[in-house]
Short mmCIF file of C-alpha atoms in Angstrom, two decimals:
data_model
loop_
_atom_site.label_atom_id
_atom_site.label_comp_id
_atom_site.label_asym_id
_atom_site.label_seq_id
_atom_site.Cartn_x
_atom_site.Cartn_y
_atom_site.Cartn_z
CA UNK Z 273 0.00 0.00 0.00
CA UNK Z 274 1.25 3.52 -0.60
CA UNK Z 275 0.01 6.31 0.59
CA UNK Z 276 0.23 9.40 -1.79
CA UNK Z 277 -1.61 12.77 -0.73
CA UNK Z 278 -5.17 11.68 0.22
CA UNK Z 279 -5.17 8.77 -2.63
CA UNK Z 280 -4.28 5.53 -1.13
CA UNK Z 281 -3.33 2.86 -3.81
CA UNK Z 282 -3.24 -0.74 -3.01
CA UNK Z 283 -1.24 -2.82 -5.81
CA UNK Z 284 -0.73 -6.16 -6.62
CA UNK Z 285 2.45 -5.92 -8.50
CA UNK Z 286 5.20 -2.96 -9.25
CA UNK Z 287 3.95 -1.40 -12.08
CA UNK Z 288 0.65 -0.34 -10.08
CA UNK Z 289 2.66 2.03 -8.23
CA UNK Z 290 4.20 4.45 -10.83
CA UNK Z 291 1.06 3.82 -13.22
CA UNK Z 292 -1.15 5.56 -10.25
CA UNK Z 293 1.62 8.44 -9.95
CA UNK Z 294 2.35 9.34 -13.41
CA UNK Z 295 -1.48 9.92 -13.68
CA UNK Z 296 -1.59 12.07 -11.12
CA UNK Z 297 0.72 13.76 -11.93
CA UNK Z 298 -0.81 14.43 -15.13
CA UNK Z 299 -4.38 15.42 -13.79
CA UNK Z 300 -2.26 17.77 -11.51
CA UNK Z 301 -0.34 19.43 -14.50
CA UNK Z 302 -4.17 19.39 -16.20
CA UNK Z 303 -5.69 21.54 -13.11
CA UNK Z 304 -2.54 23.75 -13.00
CA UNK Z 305 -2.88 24.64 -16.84
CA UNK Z 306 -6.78 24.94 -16.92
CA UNK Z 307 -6.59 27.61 -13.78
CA UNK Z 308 -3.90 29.63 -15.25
CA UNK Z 309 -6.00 29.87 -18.98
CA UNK Z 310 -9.39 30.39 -16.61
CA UNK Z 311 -7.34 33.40 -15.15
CA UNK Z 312 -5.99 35.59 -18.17
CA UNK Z 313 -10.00 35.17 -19.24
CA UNK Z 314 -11.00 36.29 -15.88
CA UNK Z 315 -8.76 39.28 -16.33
CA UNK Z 316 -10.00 40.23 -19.40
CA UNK Z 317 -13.69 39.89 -18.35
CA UNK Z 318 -13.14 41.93 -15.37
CA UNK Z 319 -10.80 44.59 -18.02
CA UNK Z 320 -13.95 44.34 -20.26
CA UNK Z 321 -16.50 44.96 -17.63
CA UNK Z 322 -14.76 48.08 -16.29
CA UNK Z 323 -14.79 49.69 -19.31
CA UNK Z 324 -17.91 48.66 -20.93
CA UNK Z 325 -20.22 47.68 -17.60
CA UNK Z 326 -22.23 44.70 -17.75
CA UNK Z 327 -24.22 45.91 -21.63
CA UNK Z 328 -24.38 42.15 -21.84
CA UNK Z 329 -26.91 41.74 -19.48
CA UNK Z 330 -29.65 42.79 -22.00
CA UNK Z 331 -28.93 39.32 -24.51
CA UNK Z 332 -30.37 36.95 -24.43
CA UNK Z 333 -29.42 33.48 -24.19
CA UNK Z 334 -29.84 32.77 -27.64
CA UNK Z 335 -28.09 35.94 -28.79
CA UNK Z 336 -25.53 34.57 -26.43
CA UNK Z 337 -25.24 31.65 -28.28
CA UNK Z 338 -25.23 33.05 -31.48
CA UNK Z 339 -22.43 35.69 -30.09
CA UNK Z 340 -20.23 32.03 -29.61
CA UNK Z 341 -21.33 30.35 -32.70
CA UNK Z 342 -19.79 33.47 -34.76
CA UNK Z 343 -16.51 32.77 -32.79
CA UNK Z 344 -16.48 29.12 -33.59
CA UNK Z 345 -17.21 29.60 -37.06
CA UNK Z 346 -14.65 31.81 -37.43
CA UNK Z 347 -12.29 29.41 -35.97
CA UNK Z 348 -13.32 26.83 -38.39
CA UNK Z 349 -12.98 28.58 -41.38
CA UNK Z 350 -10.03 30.09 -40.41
CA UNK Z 351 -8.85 26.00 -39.91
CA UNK Z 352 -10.10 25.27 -43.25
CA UNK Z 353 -8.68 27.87 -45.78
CA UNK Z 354 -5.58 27.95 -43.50
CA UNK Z 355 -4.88 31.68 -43.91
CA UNK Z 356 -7.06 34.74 -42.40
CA UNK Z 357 -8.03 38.34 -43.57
CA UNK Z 358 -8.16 40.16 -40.21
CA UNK Z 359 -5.10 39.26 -37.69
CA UNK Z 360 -6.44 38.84 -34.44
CA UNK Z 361 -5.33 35.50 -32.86
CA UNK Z 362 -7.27 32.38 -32.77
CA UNK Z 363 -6.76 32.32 -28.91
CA UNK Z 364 -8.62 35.73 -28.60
CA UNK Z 365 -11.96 33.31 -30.76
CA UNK Z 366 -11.39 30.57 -27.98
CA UNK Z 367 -11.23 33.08 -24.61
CA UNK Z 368 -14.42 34.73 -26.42
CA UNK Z 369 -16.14 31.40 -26.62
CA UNK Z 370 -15.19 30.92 -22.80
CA UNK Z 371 -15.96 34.04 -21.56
CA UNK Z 372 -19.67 34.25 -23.46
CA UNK Z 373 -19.98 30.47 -22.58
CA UNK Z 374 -19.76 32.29 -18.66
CA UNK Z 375 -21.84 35.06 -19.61
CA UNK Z 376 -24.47 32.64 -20.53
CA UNK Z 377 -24.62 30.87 -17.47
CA UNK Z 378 -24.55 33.69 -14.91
CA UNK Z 379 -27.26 34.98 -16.79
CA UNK Z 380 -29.01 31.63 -15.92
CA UNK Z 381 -27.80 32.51 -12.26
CA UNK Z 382 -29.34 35.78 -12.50
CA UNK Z 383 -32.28 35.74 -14.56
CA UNK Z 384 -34.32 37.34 -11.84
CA UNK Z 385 -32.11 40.01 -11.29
CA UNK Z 386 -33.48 42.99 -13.21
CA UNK Z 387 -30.67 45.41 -13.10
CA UNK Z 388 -28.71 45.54 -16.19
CA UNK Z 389 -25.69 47.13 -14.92
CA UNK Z 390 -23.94 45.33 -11.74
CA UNK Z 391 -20.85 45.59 -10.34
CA UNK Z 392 -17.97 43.96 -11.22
CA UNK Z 393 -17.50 42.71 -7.19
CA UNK Z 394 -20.60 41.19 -7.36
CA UNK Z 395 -20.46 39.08 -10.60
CA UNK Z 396 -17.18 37.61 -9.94
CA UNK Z 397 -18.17 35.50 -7.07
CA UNK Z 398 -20.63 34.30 -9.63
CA UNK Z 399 -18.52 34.10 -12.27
CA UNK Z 400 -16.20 32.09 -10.06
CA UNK Z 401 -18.96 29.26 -8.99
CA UNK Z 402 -19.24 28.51 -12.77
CA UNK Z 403 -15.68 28.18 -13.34
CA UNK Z 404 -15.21 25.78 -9.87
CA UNK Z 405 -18.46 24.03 -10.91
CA UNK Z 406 -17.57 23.27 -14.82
CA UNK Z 407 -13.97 22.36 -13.76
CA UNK Z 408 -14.91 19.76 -11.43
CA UNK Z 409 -17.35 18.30 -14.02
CA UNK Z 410 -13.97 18.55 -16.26
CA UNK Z 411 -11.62 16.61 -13.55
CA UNK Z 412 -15.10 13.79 -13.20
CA UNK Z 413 -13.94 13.23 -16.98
CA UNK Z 414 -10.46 13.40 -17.39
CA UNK Z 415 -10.85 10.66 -14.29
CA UNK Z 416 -12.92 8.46 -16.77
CA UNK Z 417 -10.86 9.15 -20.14
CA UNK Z 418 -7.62 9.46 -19.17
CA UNK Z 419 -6.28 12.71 -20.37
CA UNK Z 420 -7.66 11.54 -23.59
CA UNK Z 421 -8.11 15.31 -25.30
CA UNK Z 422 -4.50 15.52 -24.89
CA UNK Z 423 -3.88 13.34 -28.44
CA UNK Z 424 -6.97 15.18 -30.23
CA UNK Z 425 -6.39 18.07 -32.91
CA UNK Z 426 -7.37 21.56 -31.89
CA UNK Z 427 -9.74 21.32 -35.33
CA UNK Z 428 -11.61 18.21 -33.89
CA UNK Z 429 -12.57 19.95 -30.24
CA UNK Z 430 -13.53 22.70 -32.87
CA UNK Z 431 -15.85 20.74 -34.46
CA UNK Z 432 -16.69 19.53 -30.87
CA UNK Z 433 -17.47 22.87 -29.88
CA UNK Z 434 -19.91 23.69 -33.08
CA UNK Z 435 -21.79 20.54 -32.12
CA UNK Z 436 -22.89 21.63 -29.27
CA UNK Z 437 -23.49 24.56 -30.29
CA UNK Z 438 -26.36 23.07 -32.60
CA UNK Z 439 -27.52 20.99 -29.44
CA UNK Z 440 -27.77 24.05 -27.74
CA UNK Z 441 -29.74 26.11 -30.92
CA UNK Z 442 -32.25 22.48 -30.68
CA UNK Z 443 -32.47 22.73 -27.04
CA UNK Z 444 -33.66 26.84 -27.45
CA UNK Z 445 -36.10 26.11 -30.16
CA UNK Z 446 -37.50 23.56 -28.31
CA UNK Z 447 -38.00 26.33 -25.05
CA UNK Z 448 -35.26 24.23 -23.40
CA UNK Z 449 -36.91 21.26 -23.26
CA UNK Z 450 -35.29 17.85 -23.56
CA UNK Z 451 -36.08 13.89 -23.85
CA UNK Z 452 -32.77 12.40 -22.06
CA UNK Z 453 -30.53 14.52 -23.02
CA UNK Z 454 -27.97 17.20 -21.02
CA UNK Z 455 -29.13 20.61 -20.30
CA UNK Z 456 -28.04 23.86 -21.65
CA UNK Z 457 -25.93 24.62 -18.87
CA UNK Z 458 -23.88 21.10 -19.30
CA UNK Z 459 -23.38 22.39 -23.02
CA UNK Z 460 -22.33 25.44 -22.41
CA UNK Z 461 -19.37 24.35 -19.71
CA UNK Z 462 -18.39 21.28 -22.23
CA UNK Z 463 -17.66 24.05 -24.42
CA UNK Z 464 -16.04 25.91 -21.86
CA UNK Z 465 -13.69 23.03 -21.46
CA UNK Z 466 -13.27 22.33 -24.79
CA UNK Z 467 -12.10 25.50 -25.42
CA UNK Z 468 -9.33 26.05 -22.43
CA UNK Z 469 -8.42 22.46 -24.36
CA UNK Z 470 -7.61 23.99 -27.08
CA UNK Z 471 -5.62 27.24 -25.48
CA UNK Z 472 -3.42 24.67 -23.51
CA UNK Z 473 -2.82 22.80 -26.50
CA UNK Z 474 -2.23 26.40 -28.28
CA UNK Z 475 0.04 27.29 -25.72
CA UNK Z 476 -2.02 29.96 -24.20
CA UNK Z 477 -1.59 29.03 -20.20
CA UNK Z 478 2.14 29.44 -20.88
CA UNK Z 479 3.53 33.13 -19.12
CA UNK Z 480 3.65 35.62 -21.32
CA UNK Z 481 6.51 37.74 -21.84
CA UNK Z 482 6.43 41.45 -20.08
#
């Protein structure tokens, strides 16, 4: 039996041992990456609502969700023809898909809040429970599959990401009903995962240079 952290693995021959270490290790190097993409969008949400308030408020969802199907288009097409007219980044596409992803669901959180313009102290708690609640349902996962994203092409979560996108479109035109499948809110924090994915893969989490 050894005894690592709060994780207690029992093995029945050596190679249980380093097998169980080597994957934490990885889910550890996961977490670490995810929360340092999750904070340069933070940043730029808080930058963003400073200078424009919280305009956003007046969307709706599925103006929300056409704001993020613009960005994942864009992405795609960009994929496709391999070259692209205007120069922002792909990265900037993927923190917007994040960051409206988040918009959308505290906007579920606060749909009987009336005022349009809050403070920027009061939406980041909110903010916040989204980002602890859609990275746990990442780490239930990455538990399951094994770091799998790690071998898939940025272009393949990006189809990923449109897909849901169209489950989410059904799941509005249908007044958010559904049969047996996931909610809108599970949608929109795949994508939200999916998309810091894709950053990590892209390098994004990395430190960048003063």
């Amino acid at each position: 039996m050894y005894i690592f952290g709060e994780i207690i693995y029992l093995r029945s021959n050596k190679e249980d041992f380093p097998v169980a270490l080597n994957k934490k290790i990885l889910e550890t190097k996961t977490s670490n990456e995810y929360s340092q993409v999750i904070h340069r969008c933070k940043e730029l949400f808080r930058k963003k609502t400073l200078d424009y308030g919280t305009a956003w408020r007046i969307l709706r969802l599925a103006s929300i969700t056409d704001q993020i199907f613009i960005k994942a288009q864009r992405i795609r097409s960009i994929q496709e023809k391999g070259t692209q007219m205007v120069n922002d980044p792909l990265e900037d596409e993927f923190v917007g898909i994040i960051n409206y992803c988040l918009i959308a669901l505290m906007q579920i959180s606060l749909q009987k809040e009336e005022r349009l313009e809050i403070p920027y102290a009061e939406l980041e708690p909110v903010y916040d429970h989204w980002v602890k609640a859609t990275k746990g349902l990442l780490e239930n996962k990455n538990h399951d599959y094994g770091e799998a994203w790690r071998d898939m092409r940025v272009s393949s979560m990006t189809d990923i990401i449109l897909m849901k996108l169209y489950r989410v479109k059904q799941i509005e035109d249908n007044e958010g009903k559904t049969v047996v499948s996931e909610g809108i809110e599970a949608n929109y924090q795949d994508m939200i995962n999916y998309a810091v994915f894709c950053l990590i893969k892209l390098g994004y989490h990395q430190p960048t240079s003063a």
